Amino acid sequence: MSLDVGPTPDALRAAVTRIAPSRVPALTQHLFEATTNAQQTQSLAPLRAFVHSWSVFVAIERRPERAARLRELERVVDVGEQDPAAAIAEIREIWETAEAEVGL
């Protein structure tokens, strides 16, 4: 019987280094915070949240067209010049697709 524990922090760091090297400092900071919180709360939840967040990030960023579309949708929401409902719905769809791809 095999126990699939999902991506490791090292595997996520390697993937982020390849596809979005400018985000490595953010990943490193998030991992430090997740590890600290996990120790303080004696819970794996912060580490699971870290793995979830960065796994989805990698799934999105490994497809440049999807990553560009997500950034455009986020810009639409941030600028606030139009009703953001459609953009928010498409952002949710992009995230759900990425989550499904990584098995989350």
Short mmCIF file of N, CA and C in Angstrom, two decimals:
data_model
loop_
_atom_site.label_atom_id
_atom_site.label_comp_id
_atom_site.label_asym_id
_atom_site.label_seq_id
_atom_site.Cartn_x
_atom_site.Cartn_y
_atom_site.Cartn_z
N MET A 1 0.84 -1.18 0.00
CA MET A 1 0.00 0.00 0.00
C MET A 1 0.89 1.24 0.00
N SER A 2 0.58 2.18 -0.89
CA SER A 2 1.36 3.41 -1.01
C SER A 2 0.58 4.56 -0.38
N LEU A 3 1.27 5.37 0.35
CA LEU A 3 0.65 6.54 0.97
C LEU A 3 1.10 7.78 0.21
N ASP A 4 0.19 8.40 -0.55
CA ASP A 4 0.53 9.60 -1.31
C ASP A 4 0.35 10.80 -0.39
N VAL A 5 1.46 11.43 -0.04
CA VAL A 5 1.40 12.58 0.87
C VAL A 5 1.40 13.90 0.12
N GLY A 6 1.43 13.85 -1.21
CA GLY A 6 1.39 15.07 -1.99
C GLY A 6 2.75 15.70 -2.12
N PRO A 7 2.77 16.89 -2.70
CA PRO A 7 4.04 17.56 -2.94
C PRO A 7 4.72 17.97 -1.63
N THR A 8 6.02 17.90 -1.64
CA THR A 8 6.79 18.33 -0.47
C THR A 8 7.18 19.80 -0.63
N PRO A 9 7.52 20.46 0.46
CA PRO A 9 8.02 21.83 0.33
C PRO A 9 9.21 21.94 -0.62
N ASP A 10 10.12 20.96 -0.58
CA ASP A 10 11.28 21.00 -1.48
C ASP A 10 10.86 20.89 -2.94
N ALA A 11 9.90 20.01 -3.22
CA ALA A 11 9.41 19.86 -4.60
C ALA A 11 8.70 21.14 -5.06
N LEU A 12 7.94 21.75 -4.17
CA LEU A 12 7.27 23.00 -4.51
C LEU A 12 8.29 24.11 -4.76
N ARG A 13 9.31 24.18 -3.91
CA ARG A 13 10.36 25.19 -4.09
C ARG A 13 11.05 25.01 -5.45
N ALA A 14 11.35 23.76 -5.80
CA ALA A 14 12.00 23.49 -7.09
C ALA A 14 11.10 23.91 -8.24
N ALA A 15 9.82 23.62 -8.15
CA ALA A 15 8.89 23.99 -9.21
C ALA A 15 8.77 25.51 -9.33
N VAL A 16 8.66 26.19 -8.20
CA VAL A 16 8.55 27.65 -8.22
C VAL A 16 9.84 28.26 -8.74
N THR A 17 10.97 27.70 -8.39
CA THR A 17 12.25 28.18 -8.90
C THR A 17 12.30 28.12 -10.42
N ARG A 18 11.71 27.06 -10.99
CA ARG A 18 11.70 26.90 -12.45
C ARG A 18 10.71 27.83 -13.13
N ILE A 19 9.50 27.95 -12.59
CA ILE A 19 8.44 28.65 -13.34
C ILE A 19 8.22 30.10 -12.91
N ALA A 20 8.60 30.44 -11.70
CA ALA A 20 8.39 31.82 -11.20
C ALA A 20 9.43 32.16 -10.15
N PRO A 21 10.69 32.26 -10.55
CA PRO A 21 11.77 32.44 -9.58
C PRO A 21 11.59 33.67 -8.69
N SER A 22 10.93 34.69 -9.16
CA SER A 22 10.73 35.88 -8.34
C SER A 22 9.83 35.60 -7.13
N ARG A 23 9.11 34.50 -7.14
CA ARG A 23 8.19 34.16 -6.05
C ARG A 23 8.83 33.28 -4.98
N VAL A 24 10.09 32.84 -5.18
CA VAL A 24 10.76 31.98 -4.20
C VAL A 24 10.83 32.64 -2.82
N PRO A 25 11.17 33.93 -2.70
CA PRO A 25 11.18 34.54 -1.37
C PRO A 25 9.81 34.48 -0.66
N ALA A 26 8.73 34.66 -1.41
CA ALA A 26 7.40 34.58 -0.81
C ALA A 26 7.11 33.15 -0.35
N LEU A 27 7.50 32.17 -1.16
CA LEU A 27 7.31 30.77 -0.77
C LEU A 27 8.10 30.48 0.49
N THR A 28 9.35 30.92 0.53
CA THR A 28 10.20 30.67 1.69
C THR A 28 9.61 31.30 2.95
N GLN A 29 9.12 32.53 2.84
CA GLN A 29 8.50 33.20 3.99
C GLN A 29 7.24 32.47 4.44
N HIS A 30 6.41 32.06 3.48
CA HIS A 30 5.18 31.34 3.80
C HIS A 30 5.50 30.01 4.50
N LEU A 31 6.52 29.31 4.00
CA LEU A 31 6.91 28.04 4.62
C LEU A 31 7.40 28.26 6.05
N PHE A 32 8.19 29.30 6.27
CA PHE A 32 8.67 29.61 7.62
C PHE A 32 7.48 29.88 8.54
N GLU A 33 6.53 30.70 8.08
CA GLU A 33 5.35 31.02 8.89
C GLU A 33 4.50 29.78 9.15
N ALA A 34 4.32 28.94 8.13
CA ALA A 34 3.52 27.73 8.29
C ALA A 34 4.17 26.77 9.28
N THR A 35 5.48 26.63 9.19
CA THR A 35 6.20 25.75 10.11
C THR A 35 6.10 26.26 11.54
N THR A 36 6.30 27.55 11.71
CA THR A 36 6.19 28.16 13.05
C THR A 36 4.79 27.96 13.62
N ASN A 37 3.78 28.24 12.80
CA ASN A 37 2.39 28.08 13.26
C ASN A 37 2.06 26.62 13.57
N ALA A 38 2.58 25.71 12.76
CA ALA A 38 2.34 24.29 13.01
C ALA A 38 2.93 23.86 14.34
N GLN A 39 4.14 24.35 14.63
CA GLN A 39 4.77 24.02 15.91
C GLN A 39 4.00 24.63 17.07
N GLN A 40 3.59 25.88 16.93
CA GLN A 40 2.89 26.57 18.02
C GLN A 40 1.52 25.95 18.29
N THR A 41 0.84 25.55 17.25
CA THR A 41 -0.52 25.01 17.42
C THR A 41 -0.54 23.49 17.52
N GLN A 42 0.63 22.88 17.31
CA GLN A 42 0.73 21.42 17.28
C GLN A 42 -0.30 20.83 16.31
N SER A 43 -0.35 21.44 15.12
CA SER A 43 -1.30 21.04 14.09
C SER A 43 -0.60 21.07 12.73
N LEU A 44 -0.98 20.16 11.87
CA LEU A 44 -0.44 20.15 10.52
C LEU A 44 -1.22 21.08 9.59
N ALA A 45 -2.30 21.65 10.06
CA ALA A 45 -3.14 22.50 9.21
C ALA A 45 -2.37 23.63 8.52
N PRO A 46 -1.49 24.35 9.21
CA PRO A 46 -0.75 25.41 8.51
C PRO A 46 0.14 24.87 7.37
N LEU A 47 0.73 23.71 7.57
CA LEU A 47 1.55 23.12 6.52
C LEU A 47 0.69 22.61 5.37
N ARG A 48 -0.48 22.08 5.67
CA ARG A 48 -1.39 21.66 4.62
C ARG A 48 -1.86 22.86 3.80
N ALA A 49 -2.12 23.97 4.47
CA ALA A 49 -2.53 25.19 3.77
C ALA A 49 -1.40 25.69 2.86
N PHE A 50 -0.16 25.62 3.35
CA PHE A 50 1.00 25.99 2.55
C PHE A 50 1.07 25.14 1.29
N VAL A 51 1.00 23.83 1.45
CA VAL A 51 1.09 22.90 0.31
C VAL A 51 -0.05 23.16 -0.66
N HIS A 52 -1.25 23.37 -0.15
CA HIS A 52 -2.41 23.63 -1.01
C HIS A 52 -2.19 24.90 -1.82
N SER A 53 -1.84 25.97 -1.15
CA SER A 53 -1.67 27.27 -1.81
C SER A 53 -0.61 27.22 -2.90
N TRP A 54 0.54 26.66 -2.58
CA TRP A 54 1.64 26.66 -3.54
C TRP A 54 1.47 25.60 -4.63
N SER A 55 0.78 24.53 -4.34
CA SER A 55 0.47 23.53 -5.38
C SER A 55 -0.44 24.14 -6.43
N VAL A 56 -1.44 24.88 -5.98
CA VAL A 56 -2.36 25.55 -6.91
C VAL A 56 -1.61 26.62 -7.69
N PHE A 57 -0.76 27.39 -7.02
CA PHE A 57 0.05 28.40 -7.70
C PHE A 57 0.86 27.77 -8.84
N VAL A 58 1.53 26.66 -8.54
CA VAL A 58 2.35 25.99 -9.55
C VAL A 58 1.47 25.49 -10.71
N ALA A 59 0.32 24.91 -10.39
CA ALA A 59 -0.57 24.41 -11.44
C ALA A 59 -1.03 25.54 -12.35
N ILE A 60 -1.29 26.71 -11.78
CA ILE A 60 -1.71 27.86 -12.59
C ILE A 60 -0.54 28.39 -13.40
N GLU A 61 0.58 28.61 -12.76
CA GLU A 61 1.73 29.24 -13.41
C GLU A 61 2.40 28.37 -14.47
N ARG A 62 2.22 27.07 -14.39
CA ARG A 62 2.87 26.22 -15.40
C ARG A 62 2.17 26.34 -16.75
N ARG A 63 1.03 27.01 -16.78
CA ARG A 63 0.34 27.29 -18.04
C ARG A 63 0.30 28.80 -18.22
N PRO A 64 1.23 29.34 -19.00
CA PRO A 64 1.36 30.80 -19.11
C PRO A 64 0.08 31.52 -19.53
N GLU A 65 -0.70 30.91 -20.43
CA GLU A 65 -1.94 31.57 -20.86
C GLU A 65 -2.92 31.69 -19.69
N ARG A 66 -3.02 30.64 -18.90
CA ARG A 66 -3.93 30.65 -17.75
C ARG A 66 -3.44 31.64 -16.70
N ALA A 67 -2.14 31.66 -16.46
CA ALA A 67 -1.58 32.60 -15.48
C ALA A 67 -1.82 34.04 -15.92
N ALA A 68 -1.63 34.31 -17.20
CA ALA A 68 -1.86 35.67 -17.71
C ALA A 68 -3.34 36.05 -17.58
N ARG A 69 -4.22 35.11 -17.87
CA ARG A 69 -5.65 35.40 -17.75
C ARG A 69 -6.01 35.67 -16.29
N LEU A 70 -5.46 34.91 -15.37
CA LEU A 70 -5.73 35.13 -13.95
C LEU A 70 -5.27 36.53 -13.53
N ARG A 71 -4.08 36.91 -13.96
CA ARG A 71 -3.58 38.25 -13.61
C ARG A 71 -4.48 39.35 -14.17
N GLU A 72 -4.97 39.15 -15.40
CA GLU A 72 -5.88 40.13 -16.00
C GLU A 72 -7.19 40.22 -15.21
N LEU A 73 -7.72 39.08 -14.83
CA LEU A 73 -8.96 39.06 -14.04
C LEU A 73 -8.75 39.72 -12.68
N GLU A 74 -7.62 39.45 -12.06
CA GLU A 74 -7.32 40.09 -10.76
C GLU A 74 -7.20 41.60 -10.92
N ARG A 75 -6.64 42.03 -12.05
CA ARG A 75 -6.53 43.47 -12.31
C ARG A 75 -7.92 44.09 -12.45
N VAL A 76 -8.81 43.40 -13.14
CA VAL A 76 -10.19 43.88 -13.30
C VAL A 76 -10.83 44.08 -11.93
N VAL A 77 -10.66 43.11 -11.06
CA VAL A 77 -11.24 43.19 -9.71
C VAL A 77 -10.58 44.32 -8.92
N ASP A 78 -9.26 44.42 -8.98
CA ASP A 78 -8.53 45.43 -8.22
C ASP A 78 -8.86 46.85 -8.66
N VAL A 79 -8.98 47.07 -9.96
CA VAL A 79 -9.22 48.41 -10.49
C VAL A 79 -10.63 48.88 -10.13
N GLY A 80 -11.58 47.97 -10.16
CA GLY A 80 -12.93 48.30 -9.73
C GLY A 80 -13.71 49.20 -10.68
N GLU A 81 -13.32 49.24 -11.94
CA GLU A 81 -14.01 50.09 -12.90
C GLU A 81 -15.27 49.45 -13.47
N GLN A 82 -15.43 48.16 -13.26
CA GLN A 82 -16.60 47.46 -13.76
C GLN A 82 -17.06 46.44 -12.72
N ASP A 83 -18.25 45.91 -12.92
CA ASP A 83 -18.79 44.91 -12.01
C ASP A 83 -17.84 43.70 -12.02
N PRO A 84 -17.31 43.35 -10.86
CA PRO A 84 -16.32 42.27 -10.82
C PRO A 84 -16.91 40.87 -10.78
N ALA A 85 -18.22 40.72 -10.79
CA ALA A 85 -18.84 39.40 -10.60
C ALA A 85 -18.34 38.37 -11.60
N ALA A 86 -18.31 38.72 -12.89
CA ALA A 86 -17.87 37.76 -13.90
C ALA A 86 -16.40 37.41 -13.72
N ALA A 87 -15.58 38.43 -13.41
CA ALA A 87 -14.15 38.18 -13.20
C ALA A 87 -13.94 37.27 -11.99
N ILE A 88 -14.67 37.52 -10.92
CA ILE A 88 -14.55 36.69 -9.72
C ILE A 88 -14.96 35.26 -10.01
N ALA A 89 -16.03 35.08 -10.77
CA ALA A 89 -16.48 33.74 -11.13
C ALA A 89 -15.42 33.01 -11.95
N GLU A 90 -14.79 33.71 -12.89
CA GLU A 90 -13.75 33.08 -13.71
C GLU A 90 -12.50 32.79 -12.88
N ILE A 91 -12.15 33.67 -11.94
CA ILE A 91 -11.03 33.41 -11.04
C ILE A 91 -11.29 32.13 -10.25
N ARG A 92 -12.50 32.01 -9.73
CA ARG A 92 -12.87 30.80 -8.97
C ARG A 92 -12.75 29.56 -9.85
N GLU A 93 -13.18 29.67 -11.10
CA GLU A 93 -13.09 28.54 -12.03
C GLU A 93 -11.64 28.15 -12.30
N ILE A 94 -10.77 29.13 -12.48
CA ILE A 94 -9.35 28.86 -12.70
C ILE A 94 -8.77 28.13 -11.48
N TRP A 95 -9.08 28.62 -10.28
CA TRP A 95 -8.57 27.98 -9.05
C TRP A 95 -9.10 26.56 -8.91
N GLU A 96 -10.39 26.36 -9.18
CA GLU A 96 -10.98 25.02 -9.04
C GLU A 96 -10.36 24.05 -10.04
N THR A 97 -10.10 24.52 -11.24
CA THR A 97 -9.45 23.67 -12.25
C THR A 97 -8.04 23.29 -11.79
N ALA A 98 -7.30 24.26 -11.29
CA ALA A 98 -5.95 23.99 -10.81
C ALA A 98 -5.97 23.03 -9.62
N GLU A 99 -6.92 23.24 -8.70
CA GLU A 99 -7.05 22.33 -7.55
C GLU A 99 -7.32 20.90 -8.03
N ALA A 100 -8.18 20.76 -9.01
CA ALA A 100 -8.50 19.42 -9.53
C ALA A 100 -7.26 18.78 -10.16
N GLU A 101 -6.47 19.59 -10.86
CA GLU A 101 -5.26 19.07 -11.51
C GLU A 101 -4.25 18.53 -10.50
N VAL A 102 -4.17 19.16 -9.34
CA VAL A 102 -3.21 18.70 -8.34
C VAL A 102 -3.85 17.77 -7.32
N GLY A 103 -5.10 17.45 -7.52
CA GLY A 103 -5.78 16.48 -6.66
C GLY A 103 -6.20 17.03 -5.32
N LEU A 104 -6.51 18.30 -5.26
CA LEU A 104 -6.92 18.92 -3.99
C LEU A 104 -8.40 19.21 -4.00
#
